[in-house]
mmCIF file of C-alpha atoms and ligand atoms in Angstrom:
data_model
loop_
_atom_site.group_PDB
_atom_site.id
_atom_site.type_symbol
_atom_site.label_atom_id
_atom_site.label_comp_id
_atom_site.label_asym_id
_atom_site.label_seq_id
_atom_site.Cartn_x
_atom_site.Cartn_y
_atom_site.Cartn_z
ATOM 1 C CA MET A 1 0.000 0.000 0.000
ATOM 2 C CA LEU A 2 1.463 3.327 -1.079
ATOM 3 C CA VAL A 3 0.668 6.241 1.255
ATOM 4 C CA GLN A 4 1.115 9.613 -0.444
ATOM 5 C CA GLU A 5 1.090 13.034 1.186
ATOM 6 C CA ASN A 6 -0.490 16.361 0.257
ATOM 7 C CA ILE A 7 -2.250 15.106 -2.848
ATOM 8 C CA PRO A 8 -4.431 17.720 -4.613
ATOM 9 C CA LEU A 9 -8.051 16.545 -4.689
ATOM 10 C CA ALA A 10 -9.429 18.983 -7.288
ATOM 11 C CA PRO A 11 -8.166 16.932 -10.293
ATOM 12 C CA LEU A 12 -9.874 13.860 -8.796
ATOM 13 C CA THR A 13 -13.294 15.514 -8.926
ATOM 14 C CA THR A 14 -15.548 16.512 -11.830
ATOM 15 C CA PHE A 15 -15.991 19.994 -10.288
ATOM 16 C CA ARG A 16 -12.182 20.475 -10.260
ATOM 17 C CA ILE A 17 -12.414 22.335 -6.965
ATOM 18 C CA GLY A 18 -10.816 21.836 -3.550
ATOM 19 C CA GLY A 19 -7.555 21.655 -1.632
ATOM 20 C CA PRO A 20 -5.220 18.711 -0.940
ATOM 21 C CA SER A 21 -5.571 15.633 1.223
ATOM 22 C CA ARG A 22 -3.010 15.317 4.033
ATOM 23 C CA PHE A 23 -2.626 11.577 3.273
ATOM 24 C CA PHE A 24 -3.854 9.649 0.238
ATOM 25 C CA VAL A 25 -4.070 5.964 -0.655
ATOM 26 C CA GLU A 26 -5.482 4.298 -3.744
ATOM 27 C CA ALA A 27 -6.751 0.907 -2.492
ATOM 28 C CA LYS A 28 -6.831 -1.664 -5.279
ATOM 29 C CA SER A 29 -7.914 -4.650 -3.169
ATOM 30 C CA ARG A 30 -9.926 -5.512 -0.054
ATOM 31 C CA GLU A 31 -6.635 -5.985 1.845
ATOM 32 C CA GLU A 32 -5.444 -2.504 0.890
ATOM 33 C CA VAL A 33 -8.753 -1.043 2.093
ATOM 34 C CA GLU A 34 -8.216 -2.801 5.441
ATOM 35 C CA GLN A 35 -4.604 -1.596 5.668
ATOM 36 C CA ALA A 36 -5.612 1.981 4.846
ATOM 37 C CA VAL A 37 -8.333 1.978 7.524
ATOM 38 C CA ALA A 38 -5.781 0.653 10.042
ATOM 39 C CA PHE A 39 -3.316 3.412 9.008
ATOM 40 C CA ALA A 40 -5.967 6.075 9.700
ATOM 41 C CA ARG A 41 -6.997 4.482 13.005
ATOM 42 C CA GLN A 42 -3.419 4.227 14.300
ATOM 43 C CA ARG A 43 -2.858 7.914 13.651
ATOM 44 C CA ASP A 44 -6.355 8.995 14.648
ATOM 45 C CA LEU A 45 -6.940 10.549 11.222
ATOM 46 C CA PRO A 46 -10.384 11.380 9.838
ATOM 47 C CA LEU A 47 -11.080 9.172 6.821
ATOM 48 C CA PHE A 48 -12.890 9.995 3.587
ATOM 49 C CA VAL A 49 -13.800 7.389 0.964
ATOM 50 C CA LEU A 50 -13.439 8.665 -2.609
ATOM 51 C CA GLY A 51 -14.996 7.067 -5.668
ATOM 52 C CA GLY A 52 -15.034 8.895 -9.011
ATOM 53 C CA GLY A 53 -15.379 12.320 -7.371
ATOM 54 C CA SER A 54 -18.488 13.188 -9.387
ATOM 55 C CA ASN A 55 -20.758 14.090 -6.503
ATOM 56 C CA LEU A 56 -18.438 16.174 -4.351
ATOM 57 C CA VAL A 57 -17.613 19.715 -3.354
ATOM 58 C CA VAL A 58 -14.198 19.573 -1.688
ATOM 59 C CA SER A 59 -13.333 22.332 0.780
ATOM 60 C CA ASP A 60 -10.676 24.849 -0.276
ATOM 61 C CA ALA A 61 -8.711 23.759 2.802
ATOM 62 C CA GLY A 62 -8.785 20.165 1.553
ATOM 63 C CA TRP A 63 -9.032 17.127 3.818
ATOM 64 C CA PRO A 64 -7.009 17.016 7.051
ATOM 65 C CA GLY A 65 -6.829 13.206 7.293
ATOM 66 C CA LEU A 66 -6.661 10.235 4.917
ATOM 67 C CA VAL A 67 -8.510 9.922 1.617
ATOM 68 C CA ILE A 68 -8.895 6.338 0.389
ATOM 69 C CA LYS A 69 -9.664 6.217 -3.315
ATOM 70 C CA ILE A 70 -11.398 2.934 -4.045
ATOM 71 C CA GLY A 71 -9.652 1.313 -6.997
ATOM 72 C CA ILE A 72 -11.024 -2.254 -6.793
ATOM 73 C CA ALA A 73 -11.602 -3.328 -10.413
ATOM 74 C CA GLY A 74 -13.360 -6.239 -12.101
ATOM 75 C CA ILE A 75 -16.651 -7.233 -13.735
ATOM 76 C CA GLU A 76 -17.551 -10.914 -13.287
ATOM 77 C CA GLN A 77 -20.690 -12.518 -14.660
ATOM 78 C CA GLN A 78 -21.919 -15.287 -12.336
ATOM 79 C CA PRO A 79 -22.431 -18.624 -14.136
ATOM 80 C CA GLY A 80 -26.024 -19.608 -14.962
ATOM 81 C CA MET A 81 -29.022 -17.634 -13.795
ATOM 82 C CA HIS A 82 -31.929 -17.865 -11.417
ATOM 83 C CA ASP A 83 -35.311 -16.062 -11.260
ATOM 84 C CA GLY A 84 -34.693 -15.230 -14.927
ATOM 85 C CA ARG A 85 -31.828 -12.885 -14.057
ATOM 86 C CA VAL A 86 -28.110 -12.787 -14.689
ATOM 87 C CA ARG A 87 -25.853 -11.577 -11.879
ATOM 88 C CA PHE A 88 -22.748 -9.420 -12.237
ATOM 89 C CA ASP A 89 -20.255 -8.924 -9.391
ATOM 90 C CA VAL A 90 -18.592 -5.586 -9.983
ATOM 91 C CA GLY A 91 -15.628 -4.059 -8.122
ATOM 92 C CA ALA A 92 -16.481 -0.762 -6.415
ATOM 93 C CA GLY A 93 -13.680 1.012 -8.255
ATOM 94 C CA GLU A 94 -14.950 0.152 -11.740
ATOM 95 C CA SER A 95 -16.266 3.006 -13.854
ATOM 96 C CA TRP A 96 -20.064 2.892 -13.670
ATOM 97 C CA ASP A 97 -20.508 3.687 -17.356
ATOM 98 C CA ARG A 98 -18.031 0.974 -18.342
ATOM 99 C CA PHE A 99 -20.191 -1.524 -16.473
ATOM 100 C CA VAL A 100 -23.360 -0.238 -18.191
ATOM 101 C CA ALA A 101 -21.673 -0.661 -21.585
ATOM 102 C CA HIS A 102 -20.582 -4.181 -20.578
ATOM 103 C CA ALA A 103 -24.127 -5.133 -19.502
ATOM 104 C CA ILE A 104 -25.573 -3.884 -22.772
ATOM 105 C CA THR A 105 -23.003 -5.779 -24.834
ATOM 106 C CA ALA A 106 -24.106 -8.857 -22.872
ATOM 107 C CA GLN A 107 -27.725 -8.010 -23.909
ATOM 108 C CA CYS A 108 -28.835 -7.466 -20.332
ATOM 109 C CA ALA A 109 -31.497 -4.910 -19.394
ATOM 110 C CA GLY A 110 -31.966 -2.931 -16.199
ATOM 111 C CA VAL A 111 -29.320 -0.192 -16.246
ATOM 112 C CA GLU A 112 -29.551 1.174 -19.817
ATOM 113 C CA CYS A 113 -31.223 4.436 -18.714
ATOM 114 C CA LEU A 114 -28.332 5.020 -16.324
ATOM 115 C CA SER A 115 -25.857 5.264 -19.211
ATOM 116 C CA GLY A 116 -23.435 8.161 -19.093
ATOM 117 C CA ILE A 117 -23.645 8.827 -15.350
ATOM 118 C CA PRO A 118 -20.079 9.542 -14.228
ATOM 119 C CA GLY A 119 -18.437 8.035 -11.173
ATOM 120 C CA SER A 120 -17.669 4.611 -9.809
ATOM 121 C CA VAL A 121 -19.761 1.496 -9.255
ATOM 122 C CA GLY A 122 -19.221 1.879 -5.485
ATOM 123 C CA GLY A 123 -20.758 5.353 -5.624
ATOM 124 C CA THR A 124 -24.045 4.125 -7.111
ATOM 125 C CA PRO A 125 -25.676 2.587 -4.017
ATOM 126 C CA VAL A 126 -24.723 5.590 -1.872
ATOM 127 C CA GLN A 127 -27.326 7.957 -3.283
ATOM 128 C CA ASN A 128 -29.309 5.280 -5.160
ATOM 129 C CA VAL A 129 -28.299 6.746 -8.490
ATOM 130 C CA GLY A 130 -31.173 7.294 -10.863
ATOM 131 C CA ALA A 131 -32.127 8.764 -14.234
ATOM 132 C CA TYR A 132 -34.861 8.434 -16.862
ATOM 133 C CA GLY A 133 -37.027 6.234 -14.666
ATOM 134 C CA GLN A 134 -34.425 3.729 -13.484
ATOM 135 C CA GLU A 135 -32.663 3.658 -10.109
ATOM 136 C CA VAL A 136 -29.882 1.248 -9.144
ATOM 137 C CA SER A 137 -32.078 0.011 -6.277
ATOM 138 C CA GLY A 138 -34.114 -1.771 -8.988
ATOM 139 C CA THR A 139 -31.199 -4.017 -9.952
ATOM 140 C CA ILE A 140 -28.823 -4.138 -6.963
ATOM 141 C CA GLU A 141 -29.031 -7.584 -5.425
ATOM 142 C CA SER A 142 -26.415 -7.061 -2.713
ATOM 143 C CA VAL A 143 -23.542 -4.843 -1.640
ATOM 144 C CA GLU A 144 -20.320 -6.165 -0.149
ATOM 145 C CA VAL A 145 -18.960 -3.770 2.458
ATOM 146 C CA PHE A 146 -16.106 -3.327 4.895
ATOM 147 C CA ASP A 147 -17.686 -2.441 8.228
ATOM 148 C CA ARG A 148 -15.513 0.170 9.932
ATOM 149 C CA ARG A 149 -17.264 -0.532 13.238
ATOM 150 C CA ASP A 150 -15.873 -4.052 13.679
ATOM 151 C CA GLY A 151 -13.448 -4.450 10.775
ATOM 152 C CA ARG A 152 -15.515 -7.216 9.140
ATOM 153 C CA VAL A 153 -16.511 -7.713 5.519
ATOM 154 C CA ARG A 154 -20.298 -8.208 5.194
ATOM 155 C CA GLU A 155 -22.866 -8.657 2.485
ATOM 156 C CA LEU A 156 -25.927 -6.415 2.656
ATOM 157 C CA CYS A 157 -29.015 -7.482 0.707
ATOM 158 C CA ASN A 158 -31.025 -4.896 -1.235
ATOM 159 C CA GLU A 159 -33.578 -4.386 1.560
ATOM 160 C CA ALA A 160 -30.821 -3.796 4.137
ATOM 161 C CA CYS A 161 -29.529 -0.854 2.065
ATOM 162 C CA GLY A 162 -32.697 1.174 2.793
ATOM 163 C CA PHE A 163 -32.943 2.639 -0.712
ATOM 164 C CA SER A 164 -35.207 5.576 -1.432
ATOM 165 C CA TYR A 165 -35.049 8.665 -3.691
ATOM 166 C CA ARG A 166 -31.351 9.718 -3.712
ATOM 167 C CA THR A 167 -30.824 8.019 -0.342
ATOM 168 C CA SER A 168 -29.714 4.790 1.264
ATOM 169 C CA ILE A 169 -28.312 3.858 4.669
ATOM 170 C CA PHE A 170 -24.895 4.786 3.222
ATOM 171 C CA ASN A 171 -25.689 8.513 3.116
ATOM 172 C CA THR A 172 -28.141 8.655 6.034
ATOM 173 C CA THR A 173 -28.378 6.374 9.104
ATOM 174 C CA GLU A 174 -25.046 4.556 8.528
ATOM 175 C CA ARG A 175 -23.073 7.376 6.937
ATOM 176 C CA ASP A 176 -19.287 6.810 7.320
ATOM 177 C CA ARG A 177 -19.743 3.243 8.611
ATOM 178 C CA PHE A 178 -19.376 1.120 5.465
ATOM 179 C CA ILE A 179 -16.804 1.096 2.693
ATOM 180 C CA ILE A 180 -18.362 -0.456 -0.398
ATOM 181 C CA LEU A 181 -16.080 -3.092 -1.950
ATOM 182 C CA GLN A 182 -18.288 -4.760 -4.548
ATOM 183 C CA VAL A 183 -21.844 -4.504 -5.863
ATOM 184 C CA THR A 184 -23.897 -7.357 -7.345
ATOM 185 C CA TYR A 185 -26.471 -6.358 -9.976
ATOM 186 C CA ALA A 186 -29.206 -8.731 -11.206
ATOM 187 C CA LEU A 187 -30.156 -7.922 -14.809
ATOM 188 C CA VAL A 188 -32.691 -9.324 -17.267
ATOM 189 C CA PRO A 189 -31.117 -11.169 -20.235
ATOM 190 C CA ASP A 190 -32.624 -10.166 -23.582
ATOM 191 C CA GLY A 191 -34.886 -7.741 -21.722
ATOM 192 C CA ASN A 192 -36.516 -4.708 -23.316
ATOM 193 C CA PRO A 193 -35.190 -1.232 -22.629
ATOM 194 C CA TYR A 194 -37.182 0.946 -20.231
ATOM 195 C CA LEU A 195 -38.644 3.773 -22.273
ATOM 196 C CA GLU A 196 -41.166 5.445 -20.005
ATOM 197 C CA TYR A 197 -39.584 8.867 -19.716
ATOM 198 C CA ALA A 198 -40.822 11.703 -21.910
ATOM 199 C CA ASP A 199 -37.341 12.716 -23.168
ATOM 200 C CA LEU A 200 -36.617 9.187 -24.333
ATOM 201 C CA ARG A 201 -40.041 8.670 -25.896
ATOM 202 C CA ARG A 202 -39.645 11.948 -27.768
ATOM 203 C CA HIS A 203 -36.220 10.854 -29.013
ATOM 204 C CA PHE A 204 -37.689 7.723 -30.589
ATOM 205 C CA GLU A 205 -40.970 9.309 -31.759
ATOM 206 C CA GLY A 206 -42.121 8.133 -35.152
ATOM 207 C CA ARG A 207 -40.002 4.990 -35.130
ATOM 208 C CA GLU A 208 -41.734 1.800 -36.001
ATOM 209 C CA ILE A 209 -39.166 -0.644 -34.735
ATOM 210 C CA HIS A 210 -38.800 -0.892 -30.963
ATOM 211 C CA PRO A 211 -35.370 0.490 -29.953
ATOM 212 C CA ASN A 212 -32.905 -2.035 -28.584
ATOM 213 C CA LEU A 213 -30.679 -1.666 -25.522
ATOM 214 C CA ALA A 214 -27.692 -0.285 -27.421
ATOM 215 C CA GLU A 215 -29.859 2.329 -29.170
ATOM 216 C CA THR A 216 -31.383 3.297 -25.836
ATOM 217 C CA ARG A 217 -27.922 3.737 -24.336
ATOM 218 C CA GLU A 218 -26.887 5.969 -27.238
ATOM 219 C CA ALA A 219 -30.128 7.985 -26.939
ATOM 220 C CA VAL A 220 -29.604 8.508 -23.196
ATOM 221 C CA ARG A 221 -26.003 9.617 -23.744
ATOM 222 C CA HIS A 222 -27.107 11.955 -26.548
ATOM 223 C CA ILE A 223 -29.849 13.534 -24.393
ATOM 224 C CA ARG A 224 -27.448 13.844 -21.461
ATOM 225 C CA ALA A 225 -24.801 15.537 -23.618
ATOM 226 C CA GLY A 226 -27.403 18.123 -24.669
ATOM 227 C CA LYS A 227 -27.959 18.925 -20.993
ATOM 228 C CA GLY A 228 -24.298 19.021 -19.986
ATOM 229 C CA MET A 229 -24.946 15.875 -17.962
ATOM 230 C CA LEU A 230 -22.337 13.795 -19.773
ATOM 231 C CA ILE A 231 -18.648 14.388 -19.173
ATOM 232 C CA VAL A 232 -17.454 15.634 -22.554
ATOM 233 C CA PRO A 233 -13.844 16.866 -22.529
ATOM 234 C CA GLY A 234 -13.762 20.544 -23.424
ATOM 235 C CA ASP A 235 -17.425 21.218 -22.601
ATOM 236 C CA PRO A 236 -17.335 23.881 -19.842
ATOM 237 C CA ASP A 237 -20.930 23.058 -18.893
ATOM 238 C CA CYS A 238 -19.964 19.683 -17.478
ATOM 239 C CA GLN A 239 -17.390 20.967 -14.992
ATOM 240 C CA SER A 240 -19.929 20.372 -12.242
ATOM 241 C CA ALA A 241 -21.213 17.821 -9.751
ATOM 242 C CA GLY A 242 -24.276 17.122 -11.918
ATOM 243 C CA SER A 243 -27.619 18.276 -10.518
ATOM 244 C CA PHE A 244 -26.801 20.474 -7.566
ATOM 245 C CA PHE A 245 -30.190 20.250 -5.809
ATOM 246 C CA LYS A 246 -32.497 17.314 -5.177
ATOM 247 C CA ASN A 247 -36.092 17.474 -6.372
ATOM 248 C CA PRO A 248 -37.960 18.319 -3.160
ATOM 249 C CA VAL A 249 -40.483 15.753 -1.969
ATOM 250 C CA VAL A 250 -43.354 17.668 -0.370
ATOM 251 C CA SER A 251 -46.634 16.990 1.413
ATOM 252 C CA ALA A 252 -49.976 17.256 -0.424
ATOM 253 C CA GLU A 253 -50.618 20.557 1.407
ATOM 254 C CA LYS A 254 -47.245 21.974 0.374
ATOM 255 C CA LEU A 255 -47.842 20.967 -3.229
ATOM 256 C CA ASP A 256 -51.179 22.735 -3.098
ATOM 257 C CA ASP A 257 -49.550 25.846 -1.638
ATOM 258 C CA LEU A 258 -46.949 25.759 -4.394
ATOM 259 C CA LYS A 259 -49.578 25.489 -7.117
ATOM 260 C CA LYS A 260 -51.389 28.514 -5.632
ATOM 261 C CA ARG A 261 -48.154 30.549 -5.495
ATOM 262 C CA ALA A 262 -47.474 29.631 -9.121
ATOM 263 C CA SER A 263 -50.956 30.457 -10.302
ATOM 264 C CA ALA A 264 -50.767 33.881 -8.570
ATOM 265 C CA LYS A 265 -47.786 34.570 -10.867
ATOM 266 C CA GLY A 266 -49.615 33.185 -13.900
ATOM 267 C CA LEU A 267 -47.388 30.076 -13.881
ATOM 268 C CA THR A 268 -48.085 26.360 -13.744
ATOM 269 C CA ILE A 269 -45.925 23.932 -11.803
ATOM 270 C CA PRO A 270 -44.797 21.220 -14.226
ATOM 271 C CA THR A 271 -46.213 17.870 -13.194
ATOM 272 C CA TYR A 272 -45.764 14.548 -14.838
ATOM 273 C CA PRO A 273 -46.553 11.117 -13.404
ATOM 274 C CA ALA A 274 -43.039 10.315 -12.143
ATOM 275 C CA LEU A 275 -42.980 13.537 -10.118
ATOM 276 C CA GLU A 276 -46.654 13.544 -9.080
ATOM 277 C CA GLN A 277 -46.551 9.962 -7.734
ATOM 278 C CA ARG A 278 -44.145 10.898 -4.957
ATOM 279 C CA HIS A 279 -45.209 14.556 -4.615
ATOM 280 C CA LYS A 280 -41.863 15.508 -6.089
ATOM 281 C CA VAL A 281 -41.395 19.010 -7.431
ATOM 282 C CA SER A 282 -38.917 19.878 -10.172
ATOM 283 C CA ALA A 283 -35.997 21.651 -8.483
ATOM 284 C CA ALA A 284 -34.850 22.892 -11.916
ATOM 285 C CA TRP A 285 -38.186 24.677 -12.399
ATOM 286 C CA LEU A 286 -37.983 26.284 -8.952
ATOM 287 C CA VAL A 287 -34.429 27.492 -9.628
ATOM 288 C CA GLU A 288 -35.317 28.863 -13.067
ATOM 289 C CA HIS A 289 -38.395 30.632 -11.718
ATOM 290 C CA SER A 290 -36.437 32.282 -8.945
ATOM 291 C CA GLY A 291 -34.285 34.384 -11.246
ATOM 292 C CA PHE A 292 -31.505 31.899 -11.972
ATOM 293 C CA ALA A 293 -31.747 31.192 -15.667
ATOM 294 C CA ARG A 294 -29.454 28.859 -17.554
ATOM 295 C CA GLY A 295 -26.171 30.599 -18.163
ATOM 296 C CA TYR A 296 -26.511 32.705 -14.965
ATOM 297 C CA ASP A 297 -23.157 34.274 -14.259
ATOM 298 C CA ALA A 298 -21.724 34.690 -10.774
ATOM 299 C CA GLY A 299 -18.070 35.209 -11.690
ATOM 300 C CA ARG A 300 -15.999 32.068 -11.463
ATOM 301 C CA VAL A 301 -19.132 29.991 -10.877
ATOM 302 C CA GLY A 302 -22.489 30.063 -12.584
ATOM 303 C CA ILE A 303 -25.349 27.962 -13.861
ATOM 304 C CA SER A 304 -24.848 25.670 -16.806
ATOM 305 C CA HIS A 305 -26.024 27.003 -20.178
ATOM 306 C CA LYS A 306 -27.715 23.647 -20.724
ATOM 307 C CA HIS A 307 -29.358 22.818 -17.379
ATOM 308 C CA ALA A 308 -30.727 25.067 -14.630
ATOM 309 C CA LEU A 309 -29.850 22.576 -11.923
ATOM 310 C CA ALA A 310 -26.111 22.381 -12.504
ATOM 311 C CA ILE A 311 -23.759 24.819 -10.801
ATOM 312 C CA VAL A 312 -20.614 24.922 -12.908
ATOM 313 C CA ASN A 313 -17.004 25.902 -12.321
ATOM 314 C CA ARG A 314 -16.285 28.440 -15.054
ATOM 315 C CA GLY A 315 -12.553 28.230 -14.307
ATOM 316 C CA GLY A 316 -10.603 28.861 -11.122
ATOM 317 C CA ALA A 317 -13.675 28.628 -8.870
ATOM 318 C CA THR A 318 -13.352 27.876 -5.171
ATOM 319 C CA ALA A 319 -15.595 25.859 -2.883
ATOM 320 C CA ALA A 320 -16.444 29.176 -1.184
ATOM 321 C CA ASN A 321 -17.739 30.507 -4.553
ATOM 322 C CA VAL A 322 -19.935 27.416 -4.939
ATOM 323 C CA LEU A 323 -21.302 27.666 -1.397
ATOM 324 C CA ALA A 324 -22.094 31.367 -1.866
ATOM 325 C CA LEU A 325 -24.118 30.652 -5.027
ATOM 326 C CA GLN A 326 -25.772 27.651 -3.363
ATOM 327 C CA GLU A 327 -26.896 29.853 -0.456
ATOM 328 C CA GLU A 328 -28.115 32.616 -2.783
ATOM 329 C CA ILE A 329 -30.247 30.135 -4.742
ATOM 330 C CA GLN A 330 -31.581 28.428 -1.595
ATOM 331 C CA GLN A 331 -32.592 31.757 -0.048
ATOM 332 C CA ARG A 332 -34.311 33.091 -3.170
ATOM 333 C CA VAL A 333 -36.223 29.836 -3.766
ATOM 334 C CA GLU A 334 -37.291 29.742 -0.116
ATOM 335 C CA THR A 335 -38.494 33.344 -0.150
ATOM 336 C CA LEU A 336 -40.486 32.911 -3.342
ATOM 337 C CA TRP A 337 -41.735 29.346 -3.022
ATOM 338 C CA GLY A 338 -41.498 28.431 0.674
ATOM 339 C CA ILE A 339 -39.213 25.457 -0.022
ATOM 340 C CA ARG A 340 -35.620 25.019 1.137
ATOM 341 C CA LEU A 341 -33.741 23.108 -1.569
ATOM 342 C CA ALA A 342 -31.351 20.411 -0.327
ATOM 343 C CA PRO A 343 -27.999 20.114 -2.118
ATOM 344 C CA GLU A 344 -27.235 16.755 -3.712
ATOM 345 C CA PRO A 345 -23.397 16.707 -3.670
ATOM 346 C CA VAL A 346 -21.465 15.733 -0.558
ATOM 347 C CA PHE A 347 -19.359 18.477 1.026
ATOM 348 C CA VAL A 348 -15.889 17.225 1.997
ATOM 349 C CA GLY A 349 -13.901 18.997 4.736
ATOM 350 C CA GLU A 350 -14.461 22.184 6.756
ATOM 351 C CA LYS A 351 -16.921 24.759 5.372
HETATM 352 C C1 LIG B 401 -22.239 15.512 -15.203
HETATM 353 C C2 LIG B 401 -22.844 14.727 -14.061
HETATM 354 C C3 LIG B 401 -24.069 14.088 -14.228
HETATM 355 C C4 LIG B 401 -24.640 13.346 -13.175
HETATM 356 N N1 LIG B 401 -25.841 12.722 -13.376
HETATM 357 C C5 LIG B 401 -26.405 12.004 -12.366
HETATM 358 C C6 LIG B 401 -27.672 11.364 -12.562
HETATM 359 O O1 LIG B 401 -28.270 11.414 -13.638
HETATM 360 N N2 LIG B 401 -28.201 10.682 -11.532
HETATM 361 C C7 LIG B 401 -27.571 10.590 -10.322
HETATM 362 O O2 LIG B 401 -28.114 9.930 -9.427
HETATM 363 N N3 LIG B 401 -26.369 11.174 -10.118
HETATM 364 C C8 LIG B 401 -25.785 11.891 -11.101
HETATM 365 N N4 LIG B 401 -24.575 12.510 -10.900
HETATM 366 C C9 LIG B 401 -23.924 12.424 -9.590
HETATM 367 C C10 LIG B 401 -22.847 11.324 -9.491
HETATM 368 O O3 LIG B 401 -22.346 10.990 -10.743
HETATM 369 C C11 LIG B 401 -23.359 10.055 -8.814
HETATM 370 O O4 LIG B 401 -23.871 10.355 -7.545
HETATM 371 C C12 LIG B 401 -22.245 9.001 -8.682
HETATM 372 O O5 LIG B 401 -22.806 7.764 -8.351
HETATM 373 C C13 LIG B 401 -21.209 9.350 -7.627
HETATM 374 O O6 LIG B 401 -20.228 8.320 -7.660
HETATM 375 P P1 LIG B 401 -18.706 8.629 -7.399
HETATM 376 O O7 LIG B 401 -17.987 7.336 -7.497
HETATM 377 O O8 LIG B 401 -18.219 9.709 -8.277
HETATM 378 O O9 LIG B 401 -18.750 9.103 -5.866
HETATM 379 P P2 LIG B 401 -17.944 10.297 -5.187
HETATM 380 O O10 LIG B 401 -18.384 11.580 -5.771
HETATM 381 O O11 LIG B 401 -16.510 10.005 -5.167
HETATM 382 O O12 LIG B 401 -18.529 10.186 -3.694
HETATM 383 C C14 LIG B 401 -19.889 10.485 -3.433
HETATM 384 C C15 LIG B 401 -20.247 9.914 -2.047
HETATM 385 O O13 LIG B 401 -20.201 8.484 -2.120
HETATM 386 C C16 LIG B 401 -19.253 7.986 -1.179
HETATM 387 N N5 LIG B 401 -18.579 6.840 -1.804
HETATM 388 C C17 LIG B 401 -18.066 6.742 -3.053
HETATM 389 N N6 LIG B 401 -17.545 5.522 -3.249
HETATM 390 C C18 LIG B 401 -17.748 4.826 -2.109
HETATM 391 C C19 LIG B 401 -17.429 3.504 -1.673
HETATM 392 N N7 LIG B 401 -16.783 2.635 -2.469
HETATM 393 N N8 LIG B 401 -17.772 3.138 -0.400
HETATM 394 C C20 LIG B 401 -18.416 4.005 0.423
HETATM 395 N N9 LIG B 401 -18.747 5.259 0.069
HETATM 396 C C21 LIG B 401 -18.410 5.663 -1.180
HETATM 397 C C22 LIG B 401 -18.295 9.129 -0.897
HETATM 398 O O14 LIG B 401 -17.684 8.993 0.380
HETATM 399 C C23 LIG B 401 -19.260 10.315 -0.956
HETATM 400 O O15 LIG B 401 -19.936 10.418 0.264
HETATM 401 C C24 LIG B 401 -23.975 13.265 -11.934
HETATM 402 C C25 LIG B 401 -22.743 13.909 -11.765
HETATM 403 C C26 LIG B 401 -22.181 14.639 -12.818
HETATM 404 C C27 LIG B 401 -20.864 15.321 -12.625
#
């Protein structure tokens, strides 16, 4: 295990923001994860687990302890199948999109709508990654973890992960307890792509032949690129942490209140079944209708030209710049709409 010192974290994130880590280890095996945890414990260092760095805002002061970057690779298809599904054991350090491409080449359905999401496989259970109607909770069979409480490796079944919209036990009740080592996904061989979302349906409108998995993957990546939600080298609109705010889930009364506030301004809150079902409100709409249009400029940070929900680093931005814009948006949305937006990315280090 190689322990490095004062390693800049900004290049390891999609936002490209943040200071260095005092100590840094890339753990390529379960044993190296164990050794790194022991190193931090012996020196009483705070520990942060880094995946692909695509959902982070790292403090300008960096991280005062040890960062373990999970580098465990490997995609293994289990032999045979049961319940009509094929299982894949995937190392937490694998690129998520590489696994999606692999699954599609193997003609397996269940993750095609999650094409093009950056980050690692180990990052996907943490916030129950989702897009275009699919969430990883729909296909995760189990998650192998290192339990920092007792130093044991355990297997958590899907139900034990407590998945919900953008949450799991890993980012709520058991935050900082488990290091994800491997994830097992159960996919449907020769299954049909999931095409329930309006953007995808529109993309294929007028086609007579049902799109296959590979075409669906390409469509999702194409739509994402148009929104700055695909990492495209050279595109300044994807120097971000993706959607910066979660879609708020509100009570029936709150939704009613929101509709009244909108109608008083001659506006209509966008509702479509996926949002309505869970009383979810579009955070992008709230941001846009609070004076923060796409392309909004706040100096070194701003809002993506392609998506109202992405705060972007326009070059040389600091975490302090991001937090200032975050606060400005939260306050304006709260004043106008009575809702406090919750940020989606994880803040690393001292604010
Ligand atoms: C352009 C863009 C588009 C995006 N689109 C989407 C989208 O459509 N849907 C969506 O849900 N998300 C989206 N995201 C957010 C992000 O890609 C996902 O949340 C991703 O799963 C984060 O994985 P990561 O490996 O990069 O995690 P990181 O950003 O490195 O870490 C995020 C959190 O997970 C924890 N973590 C990471 N790996 C492990 C591990 N092995 N064990 C324990 N904890 C771990 C970290 O400690 C941290 O708390 C987008 C981001 C960007 C930049």
